[in-house]
Amino acid sequence: MSTPNQEDYLEAIWRLTQEKGYARVTDIAERLQISQASVSKMLRRLHADGLLEVERYRGLSLTTVGARQGQRLLARHRTLECFLQHLGVSDPEVVYHDVEGIEHYFSAYTLEQLTALVQYIDDNPEWWQHFIQNLPEDR
Ligand code: CA
């Protein structure tokens, strides 16, 4: 991942909270592969924006607004992940790298349409298989 932005932080904090019940600066730094100093700087911003709460003993957690955003960002990541997997991109590292590269650029409407497409593919696997299997060989 290149320099993570606010959305990457919110997604990472939401993921960690879901997985472990809390998010620590060290976990976030490890997850986003950046220094703890950079994490602390962004956390101050998220806190100032009303997205993050710092509880003395329990550590960091997202406010209701922050959690809603984190949830939405994780769902967006997963939708794009599913879409690439449906396209036949099977290397998890490539999927991750590509999703990280494109996820910030979807408008709400485009994402909504893509989510509907992924859902349709899930519901109609034969329809999608027909498409995938009939792609020209030498591209
Ligand atoms: Ca992501």
Short mmCIF file of C-alpha atoms and ligand atoms in Angstrom, two decimals:
data_model
loop_
_atom_site.label_atom_id
_atom_site.label_comp_id
_atom_site.label_asym_id
_atom_site.label_seq_id
_atom_site.Cartn_x
_atom_site.Cartn_y
_atom_site.Cartn_z
CA MET A 1 0.00 0.00 0.00
CA SER A 2 1.30 3.49 -0.76
CA THR A 3 0.69 6.18 1.87
CA PRO A 4 -2.55 5.14 3.56
CA ASN A 5 -5.25 7.78 3.71
CA GLN A 6 -8.04 8.37 6.21
CA GLU A 7 -10.24 5.70 4.65
CA ASP A 8 -7.50 3.07 4.98
CA TYR A 9 -7.17 3.91 8.66
CA LEU A 10 -10.88 3.69 9.31
CA GLU A 11 -11.09 0.37 7.49
CA ALA A 12 -8.07 -1.01 9.37
CA ILE A 13 -9.37 0.14 12.77
CA TRP A 14 -12.79 -1.33 12.02
CA ARG A 15 -11.23 -4.64 10.93
CA LEU A 16 -9.06 -4.84 14.06
CA THR A 17 -12.00 -3.98 16.30
CA GLN A 18 -14.04 -6.75 14.65
CA GLU A 19 -11.21 -9.27 14.92
CA LYS A 20 -9.82 -8.49 18.38
CA GLY A 21 -12.32 -6.21 20.04
CA TYR A 22 -9.86 -3.31 20.07
CA ALA A 23 -7.26 -1.55 17.96
CA ARG A 24 -3.87 -0.49 19.25
CA VAL A 25 -1.42 1.91 17.64
CA THR A 26 1.05 -0.95 17.15
CA ASP A 27 -1.58 -3.13 15.44
CA ILE A 28 -2.63 -0.33 13.12
CA ALA A 29 1.01 0.46 12.24
CA GLU A 30 1.66 -3.20 11.49
CA ARG A 31 -1.51 -3.58 9.44
CA LEU A 32 -0.82 -0.50 7.33
CA GLN A 33 2.95 -1.02 7.29
CA ILE A 34 3.80 2.46 8.49
CA SER A 35 5.48 4.03 11.51
CA GLN A 36 3.70 4.44 14.83
CA ALA A 37 4.41 8.16 14.59
CA SER A 38 2.38 8.40 11.37
CA VAL A 39 -0.42 6.41 13.01
CA SER A 40 -0.51 8.73 16.04
CA LYS A 41 -0.71 11.74 13.79
CA MET A 42 -3.68 10.36 11.86
CA LEU A 43 -5.40 9.20 15.06
CA ARG A 44 -5.34 12.77 16.35
CA ARG A 45 -7.05 13.84 13.15
CA LEU A 46 -9.69 11.11 13.36
CA HIS A 47 -10.31 12.08 16.96
CA ALA A 48 -10.63 15.76 16.04
CA ASP A 49 -13.09 14.77 13.29
CA GLY A 50 -15.25 12.92 15.81
CA LEU A 51 -14.55 9.49 14.32
CA LEU A 52 -12.40 8.02 17.06
CA GLU A 53 -12.67 7.69 20.81
CA VAL A 54 -9.74 7.12 23.09
CA GLU A 55 -10.68 5.26 26.23
CA ARG A 56 -8.11 5.27 28.96
CA TYR A 57 -8.05 1.53 29.64
CA ARG A 58 -9.68 -0.02 26.61
CA GLY A 59 -7.65 1.80 23.99
CA LEU A 60 -9.05 3.04 20.72
CA SER A 61 -12.49 2.59 19.33
CA LEU A 62 -14.53 4.22 16.61
CA THR A 63 -17.45 6.49 17.44
CA THR A 64 -20.83 5.54 16.00
CA VAL A 65 -20.15 7.70 12.95
CA GLY A 66 -16.62 6.29 12.62
CA ALA A 67 -17.86 2.72 12.96
CA ARG A 68 -20.50 3.26 10.30
CA GLN A 69 -17.81 4.54 7.94
CA GLY A 70 -15.44 1.70 8.82
CA GLN A 71 -18.18 -0.81 8.13
CA ARG A 72 -18.98 0.79 4.79
CA LEU A 73 -15.29 0.89 3.80
CA LEU A 74 -14.76 -2.75 4.69
CA ALA A 75 -17.88 -3.70 2.71
CA ARG A 76 -16.52 -1.75 -0.25
CA HIS A 77 -13.18 -3.54 0.02
CA ARG A 78 -14.93 -6.92 0.17
CA THR A 79 -17.17 -6.15 -2.81
CA LEU A 80 -14.16 -5.24 -4.96
CA GLU A 81 -12.32 -8.31 -3.68
CA CYS A 82 -15.25 -10.55 -4.69
CA PHE A 83 -15.49 -8.88 -8.06
CA LEU A 84 -11.81 -9.50 -8.85
CA GLN A 85 -12.09 -13.09 -7.65
CA HIS A 86 -15.09 -13.59 -9.91
CA LEU A 87 -12.99 -12.24 -12.78
CA GLY A 88 -10.56 -15.06 -12.10
CA VAL A 89 -7.84 -13.10 -10.29
CA SER A 90 -6.75 -15.87 -7.96
CA ASP A 91 -3.48 -14.65 -6.38
CA PRO A 92 -4.57 -13.12 -3.03
CA GLU A 93 -1.67 -10.67 -3.10
CA VAL A 94 -2.69 -9.37 -6.50
CA VAL A 95 -6.30 -9.08 -5.35
CA TYR A 96 -5.25 -7.15 -2.25
CA HIS A 97 -2.88 -4.88 -4.14
CA ASP A 98 -5.42 -4.10 -6.86
CA VAL A 99 -8.24 -3.45 -4.41
CA GLU A 100 -6.05 -1.12 -2.36
CA GLY A 101 -5.20 0.70 -5.55
CA ILE A 102 -8.74 1.29 -6.83
CA GLU A 103 -11.05 1.31 -3.81
CA HIS A 104 -10.85 5.03 -3.08
CA TYR A 105 -12.03 6.07 -6.50
CA PHE A 106 -15.54 4.69 -6.68
CA SER A 107 -18.48 7.02 -6.52
CA ALA A 108 -21.37 5.86 -4.34
CA TYR A 109 -23.51 5.07 -7.37
CA THR A 110 -20.82 3.09 -9.22
CA LEU A 111 -20.17 1.08 -6.09
CA GLU A 112 -23.87 0.44 -5.64
CA GLN A 113 -24.10 -0.87 -9.22
CA LEU A 114 -20.99 -3.01 -8.77
CA THR A 115 -22.37 -4.42 -5.52
CA ALA A 116 -25.57 -5.36 -7.38
CA LEU A 117 -23.49 -7.03 -10.11
CA VAL A 118 -21.48 -9.07 -7.58
CA GLN A 119 -24.73 -10.10 -5.92
CA TYR A 120 -26.19 -11.08 -9.28
CA ILE A 121 -23.10 -13.17 -10.10
CA ASP A 122 -23.39 -14.92 -6.73
CA ASP A 123 -27.05 -15.66 -7.41
CA ASN A 124 -26.49 -16.74 -11.03
CA PRO A 125 -23.19 -18.62 -11.18
CA GLU A 126 -24.03 -20.39 -14.50
CA TRP A 127 -24.66 -17.07 -16.17
CA TRP A 128 -21.26 -15.79 -15.08
CA GLN A 129 -19.44 -19.04 -15.88
CA HIS A 130 -20.80 -18.77 -19.40
CA PHE A 131 -19.18 -15.35 -19.73
CA ILE A 132 -15.84 -16.35 -18.17
CA GLN A 133 -15.54 -19.55 -20.17
CA ASN A 134 -16.24 -17.81 -23.44
CA LEU A 135 -13.63 -15.12 -23.13
CA PRO A 136 -11.24 -15.17 -26.09
CA GLU A 137 -8.07 -17.14 -25.32
CA ASP A 138 -5.37 -14.96 -26.81
CA ARG A 139 -5.76 -11.51 -25.39
CA CA B 1 -8.86 -1.52 1.81
#
